[in-house]
Coordinates of C-alpha atoms in Angstrom, one line a residue:
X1 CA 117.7 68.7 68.2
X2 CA 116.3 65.6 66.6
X3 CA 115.3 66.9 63.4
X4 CA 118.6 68.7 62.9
X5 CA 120.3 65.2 63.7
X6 CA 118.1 63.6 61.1
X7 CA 118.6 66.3 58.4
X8 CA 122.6 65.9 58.8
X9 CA 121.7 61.6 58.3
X10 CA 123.4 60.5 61.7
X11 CA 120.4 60.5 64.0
X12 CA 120.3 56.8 63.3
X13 CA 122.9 55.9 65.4
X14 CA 120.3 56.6 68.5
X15 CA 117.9 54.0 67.2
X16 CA 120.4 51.5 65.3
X17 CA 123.3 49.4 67.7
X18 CA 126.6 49.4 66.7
X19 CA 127.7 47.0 64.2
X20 CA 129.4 44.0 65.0
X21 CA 131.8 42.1 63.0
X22 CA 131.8 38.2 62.7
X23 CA 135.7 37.2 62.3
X24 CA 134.5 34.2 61.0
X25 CA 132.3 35.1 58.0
X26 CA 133.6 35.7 54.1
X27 CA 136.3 38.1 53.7
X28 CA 133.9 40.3 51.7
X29 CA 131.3 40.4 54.0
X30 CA 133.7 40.8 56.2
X31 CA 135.2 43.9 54.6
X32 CA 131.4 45.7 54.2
X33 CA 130.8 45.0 57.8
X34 CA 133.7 46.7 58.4
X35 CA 133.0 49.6 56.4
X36 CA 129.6 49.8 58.3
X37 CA 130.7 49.9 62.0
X38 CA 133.6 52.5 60.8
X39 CA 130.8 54.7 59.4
X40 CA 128.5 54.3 62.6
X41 CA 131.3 55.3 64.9
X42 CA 132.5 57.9 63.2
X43 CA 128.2 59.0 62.8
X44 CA 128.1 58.3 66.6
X45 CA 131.3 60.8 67.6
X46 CA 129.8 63.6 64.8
X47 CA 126.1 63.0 66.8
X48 CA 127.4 63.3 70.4
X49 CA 129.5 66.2 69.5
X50 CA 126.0 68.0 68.1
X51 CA 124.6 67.5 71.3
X52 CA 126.8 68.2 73.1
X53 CA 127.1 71.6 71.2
X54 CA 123.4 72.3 71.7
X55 CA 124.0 72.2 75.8
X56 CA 124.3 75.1 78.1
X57 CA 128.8 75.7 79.1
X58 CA 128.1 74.4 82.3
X59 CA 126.1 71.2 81.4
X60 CA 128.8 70.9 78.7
X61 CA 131.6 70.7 81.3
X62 CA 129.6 68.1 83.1
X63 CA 128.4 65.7 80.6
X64 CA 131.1 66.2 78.1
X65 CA 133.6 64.7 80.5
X66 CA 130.9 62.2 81.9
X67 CA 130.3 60.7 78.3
X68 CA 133.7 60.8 77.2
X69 CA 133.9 57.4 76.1
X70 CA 130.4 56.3 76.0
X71 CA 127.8 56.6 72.9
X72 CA 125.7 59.5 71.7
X73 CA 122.8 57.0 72.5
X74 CA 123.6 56.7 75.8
X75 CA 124.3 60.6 76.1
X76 CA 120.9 61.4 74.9
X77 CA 119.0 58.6 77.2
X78 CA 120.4 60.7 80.1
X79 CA 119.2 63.8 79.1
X80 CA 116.3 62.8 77.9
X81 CA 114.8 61.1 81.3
X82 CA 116.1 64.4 82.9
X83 CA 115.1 66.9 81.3
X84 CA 111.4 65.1 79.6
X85 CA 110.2 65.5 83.2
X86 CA 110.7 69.1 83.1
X87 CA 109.0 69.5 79.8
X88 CA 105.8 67.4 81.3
X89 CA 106.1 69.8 84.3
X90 CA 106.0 73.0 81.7
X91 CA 103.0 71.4 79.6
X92 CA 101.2 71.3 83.2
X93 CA 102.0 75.0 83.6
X94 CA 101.0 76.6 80.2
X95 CA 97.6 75.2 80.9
X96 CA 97.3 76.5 84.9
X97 CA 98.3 79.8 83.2
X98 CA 95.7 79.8 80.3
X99 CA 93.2 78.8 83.4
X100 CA 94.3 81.7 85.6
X101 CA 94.5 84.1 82.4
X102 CA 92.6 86.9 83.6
X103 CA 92.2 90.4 81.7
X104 CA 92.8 93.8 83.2
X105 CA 90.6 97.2 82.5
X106 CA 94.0 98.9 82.3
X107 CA 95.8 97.3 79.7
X108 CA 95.0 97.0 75.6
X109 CA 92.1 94.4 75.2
X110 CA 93.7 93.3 71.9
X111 CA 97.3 93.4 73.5
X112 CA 96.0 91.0 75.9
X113 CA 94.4 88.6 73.5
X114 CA 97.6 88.5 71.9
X115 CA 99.1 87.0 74.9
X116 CA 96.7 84.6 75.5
X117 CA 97.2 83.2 71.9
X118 CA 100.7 83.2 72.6
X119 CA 99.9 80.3 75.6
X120 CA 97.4 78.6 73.5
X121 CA 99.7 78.4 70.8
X122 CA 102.5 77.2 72.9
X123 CA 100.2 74.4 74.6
X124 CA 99.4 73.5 70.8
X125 CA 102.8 73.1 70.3
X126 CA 103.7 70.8 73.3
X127 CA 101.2 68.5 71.3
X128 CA 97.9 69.0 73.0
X129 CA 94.1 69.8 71.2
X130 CA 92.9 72.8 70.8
X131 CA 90.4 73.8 68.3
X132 CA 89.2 77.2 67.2
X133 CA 85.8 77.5 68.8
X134 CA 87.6 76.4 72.1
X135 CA 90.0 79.5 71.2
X136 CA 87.6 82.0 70.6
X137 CA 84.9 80.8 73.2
X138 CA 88.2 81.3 75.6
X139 CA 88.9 84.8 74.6
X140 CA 85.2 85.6 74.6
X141 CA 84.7 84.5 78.9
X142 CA 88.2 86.5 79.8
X143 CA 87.3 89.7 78.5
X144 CA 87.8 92.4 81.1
X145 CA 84.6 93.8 83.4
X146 CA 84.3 97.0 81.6
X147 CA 83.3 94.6 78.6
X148 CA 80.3 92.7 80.3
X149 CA 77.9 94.3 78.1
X150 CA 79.8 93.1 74.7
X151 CA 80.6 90.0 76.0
X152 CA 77.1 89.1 76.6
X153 CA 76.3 90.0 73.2
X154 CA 79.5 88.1 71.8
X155 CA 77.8 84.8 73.7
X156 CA 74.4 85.3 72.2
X157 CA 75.6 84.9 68.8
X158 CA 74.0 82.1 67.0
X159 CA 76.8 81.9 64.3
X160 CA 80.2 80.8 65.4
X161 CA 83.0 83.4 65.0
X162 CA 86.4 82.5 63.9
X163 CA 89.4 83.4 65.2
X164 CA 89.8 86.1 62.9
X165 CA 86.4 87.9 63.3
X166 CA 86.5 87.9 67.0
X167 CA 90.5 89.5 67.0
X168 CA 88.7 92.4 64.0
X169 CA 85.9 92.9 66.3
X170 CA 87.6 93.6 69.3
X171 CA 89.8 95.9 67.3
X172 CA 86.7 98.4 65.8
X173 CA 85.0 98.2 69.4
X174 CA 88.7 98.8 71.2
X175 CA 88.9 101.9 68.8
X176 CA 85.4 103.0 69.4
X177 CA 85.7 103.2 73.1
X178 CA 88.5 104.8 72.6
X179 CA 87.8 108.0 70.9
X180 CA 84.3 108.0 72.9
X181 CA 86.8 108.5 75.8
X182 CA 88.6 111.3 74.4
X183 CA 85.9 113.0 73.2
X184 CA 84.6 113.1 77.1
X185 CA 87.8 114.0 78.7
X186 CA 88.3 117.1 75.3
X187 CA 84.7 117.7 76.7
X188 CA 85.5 118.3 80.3
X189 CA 88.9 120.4 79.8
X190 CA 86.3 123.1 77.4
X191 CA 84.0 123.2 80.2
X192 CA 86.2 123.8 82.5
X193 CA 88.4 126.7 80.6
X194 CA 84.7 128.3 80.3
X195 CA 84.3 128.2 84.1
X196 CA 87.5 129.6 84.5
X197 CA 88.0 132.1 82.2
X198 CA 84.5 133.3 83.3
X199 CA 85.7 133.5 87.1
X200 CA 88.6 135.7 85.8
X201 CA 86.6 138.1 84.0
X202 CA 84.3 139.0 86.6
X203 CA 87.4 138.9 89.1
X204 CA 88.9 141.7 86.8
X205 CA 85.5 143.5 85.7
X206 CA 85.2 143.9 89.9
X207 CA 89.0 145.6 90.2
X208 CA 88.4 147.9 87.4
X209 CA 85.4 148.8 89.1
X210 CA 87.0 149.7 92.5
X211 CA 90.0 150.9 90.7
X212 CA 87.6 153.3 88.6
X213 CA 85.6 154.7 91.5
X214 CA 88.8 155.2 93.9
X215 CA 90.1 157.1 91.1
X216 CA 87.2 159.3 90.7
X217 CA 87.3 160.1 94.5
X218 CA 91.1 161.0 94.0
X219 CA 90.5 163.4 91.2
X220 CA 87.4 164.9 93.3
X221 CA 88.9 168.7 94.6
X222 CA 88.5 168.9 97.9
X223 CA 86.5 172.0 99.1
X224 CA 86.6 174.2 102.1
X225 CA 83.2 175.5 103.8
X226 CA 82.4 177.8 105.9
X227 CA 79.8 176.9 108.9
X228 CA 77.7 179.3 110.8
X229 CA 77.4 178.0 114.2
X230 CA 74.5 180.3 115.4
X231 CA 72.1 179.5 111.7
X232 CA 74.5 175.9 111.1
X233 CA 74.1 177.5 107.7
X234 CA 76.7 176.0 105.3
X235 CA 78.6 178.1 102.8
X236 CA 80.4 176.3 100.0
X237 CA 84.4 177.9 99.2
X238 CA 83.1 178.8 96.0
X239 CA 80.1 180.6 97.2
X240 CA 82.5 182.8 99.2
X241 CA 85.8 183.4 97.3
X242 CA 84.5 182.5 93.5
X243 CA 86.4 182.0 90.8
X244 CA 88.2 185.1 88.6
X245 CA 86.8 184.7 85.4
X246 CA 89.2 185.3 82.5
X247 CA 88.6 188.3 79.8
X248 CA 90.3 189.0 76.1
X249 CA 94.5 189.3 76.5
X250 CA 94.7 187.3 79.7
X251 CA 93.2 190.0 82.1
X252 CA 91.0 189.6 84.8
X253 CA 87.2 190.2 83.7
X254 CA 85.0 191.5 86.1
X255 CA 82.1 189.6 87.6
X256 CA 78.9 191.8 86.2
X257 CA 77.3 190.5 89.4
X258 CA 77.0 192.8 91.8
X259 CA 79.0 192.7 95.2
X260 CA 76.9 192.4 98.3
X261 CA 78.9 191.7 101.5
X262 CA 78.0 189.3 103.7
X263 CA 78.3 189.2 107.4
X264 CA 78.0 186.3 109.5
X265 CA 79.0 187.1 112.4
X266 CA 82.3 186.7 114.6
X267 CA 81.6 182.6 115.6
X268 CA 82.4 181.5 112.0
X269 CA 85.0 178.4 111.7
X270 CA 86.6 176.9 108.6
X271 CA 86.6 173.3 108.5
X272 CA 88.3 171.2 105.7
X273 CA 85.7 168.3 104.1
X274 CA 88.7 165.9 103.8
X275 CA 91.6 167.2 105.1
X276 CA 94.3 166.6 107.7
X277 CA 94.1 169.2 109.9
X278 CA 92.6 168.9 113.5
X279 CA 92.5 172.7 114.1
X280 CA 90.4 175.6 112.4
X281 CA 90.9 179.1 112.1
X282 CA 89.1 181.6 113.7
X283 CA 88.0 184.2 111.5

């Protein structure tokens, strides 16, 4: 607010009293003295009303009927023991927080260094020292666990870094670990699709398997036989009733074989190899 006061040319009326006019000196002194206490009260009612411009509405309600007919001097002596305590008070607590600072494994390394130039710079701007090699021996010790190894190295450096190499090393490293990480985690989705895909196959291999041999037992023709109970001699149904072979024109060929009849006497039973009778007839 100061500057701006001094740029418009009435921030003098804080540092330089009003004017005062001697009655009893020349008339032309008289008239320049004049001229100079009009121009510092009308400097003085521009300069109070700039300040009191720059306040909050609710501190303007307050002060601007407070210091209604007293000086911008006087105006900015009030605020300035008020509110100069508050400023000491936030110069304390920029450097608690670049103390406490501490960097997480979660979060952007270089993200987090921008924050804590942010503080520095503020406590730079509240007036106090701080030099570069203080600034990047600061960054350096808050670096986060996962970067023990790098800050070890960073510390063993003989040759001081500036600012600007420490901020485009922590970049190419930041990127580094980066990509190393998503070249694991690329690395461990292709192992498992393998693992899975193979589980699958053999899963299906095994049901075509089962689906292939139940078919073949469904396609099988199921047989009759006859059983001798006196010899347990087992006849297969084409053994006894063979199959008609087929001649020229469709007609029924003759087996060239010759027909010997077989007895085996009245205790044969028929018995189905997979059927669904219970019962057997009794030949």
């Amino acid at each position: 607010m100061y500057f701006f006061l001094a740029t418009l040319k009435i921030a003098f009326v804080l540092t330089i009293p009003k004017p005062i006019v001697d009655e009893a000196t020349d008339e032309a002194i008289k008239q320049t003295a004049m001229k100079q206490k009009q121009r510092w009260e009308d400097d003085d009612t521009y300069c109070k009303g700039y300040i009191l411009g720059g306040l909050s509405d609710t501190l303007y309600d307050v002060y601007e009927i407070k210091y209604a007919n007293s000086t911008a001097k006087e105006l900015w002596d009030d605020l300035e023991s008020k509110y100069k305590t508050k400023d000491a008070g936030n110069k304390k607590f920029l450097i608690s927080k670049l103390f406490d600072f501490r960097m997480e494994n979660s979060k952007f390394v270089i993200t987090q260094i921008h924050e804590l130039q942010m503080i520095m710079n503020l406590i730079i701007s509240e007036g106090h020292s701080l030099d570069e090699s203080f600034q990047v021996s600061t960054i350096i010790s808050k670096l986060p666990l996962a970067w023990k190894e790098c800050r070890k190295e960073l510390k063993q450096k003989k040759n001081a870094m500036t600012m600007q190499e420490l901020v485009k090393y922590i970049q190419v490293e930041e990127n580094s670990r980066n990509l190393d990480r998503l070249e694991l985690e690329e690395n461990k989705s292709s192992k498992a699709l393998v693992i899975d895909h193979g589980s699958s196959s053999g899963t299906k291999r095994k049901l075509d398997g089962q689906a292939s041999a139940s078919t073949n037992r469904q396609d099988k023709p199921k047989k009759a036989c006859w059983k001798n109970q006196k010899s347990e001699d087992t006849v297969d149904e084409d053994q006894v009733h063979p199959t008609p072979e087929m001649g020229e024109g469709g007609e029924l060929r003759r087996s060239k074989r010759a027909r010997i009849e077989k007895t085996y006497g009245p205790d044969f039973y028929q018995f189905l190899v997979e059927g669904s009778r219970n019962e057997g007839m009794h030949v």
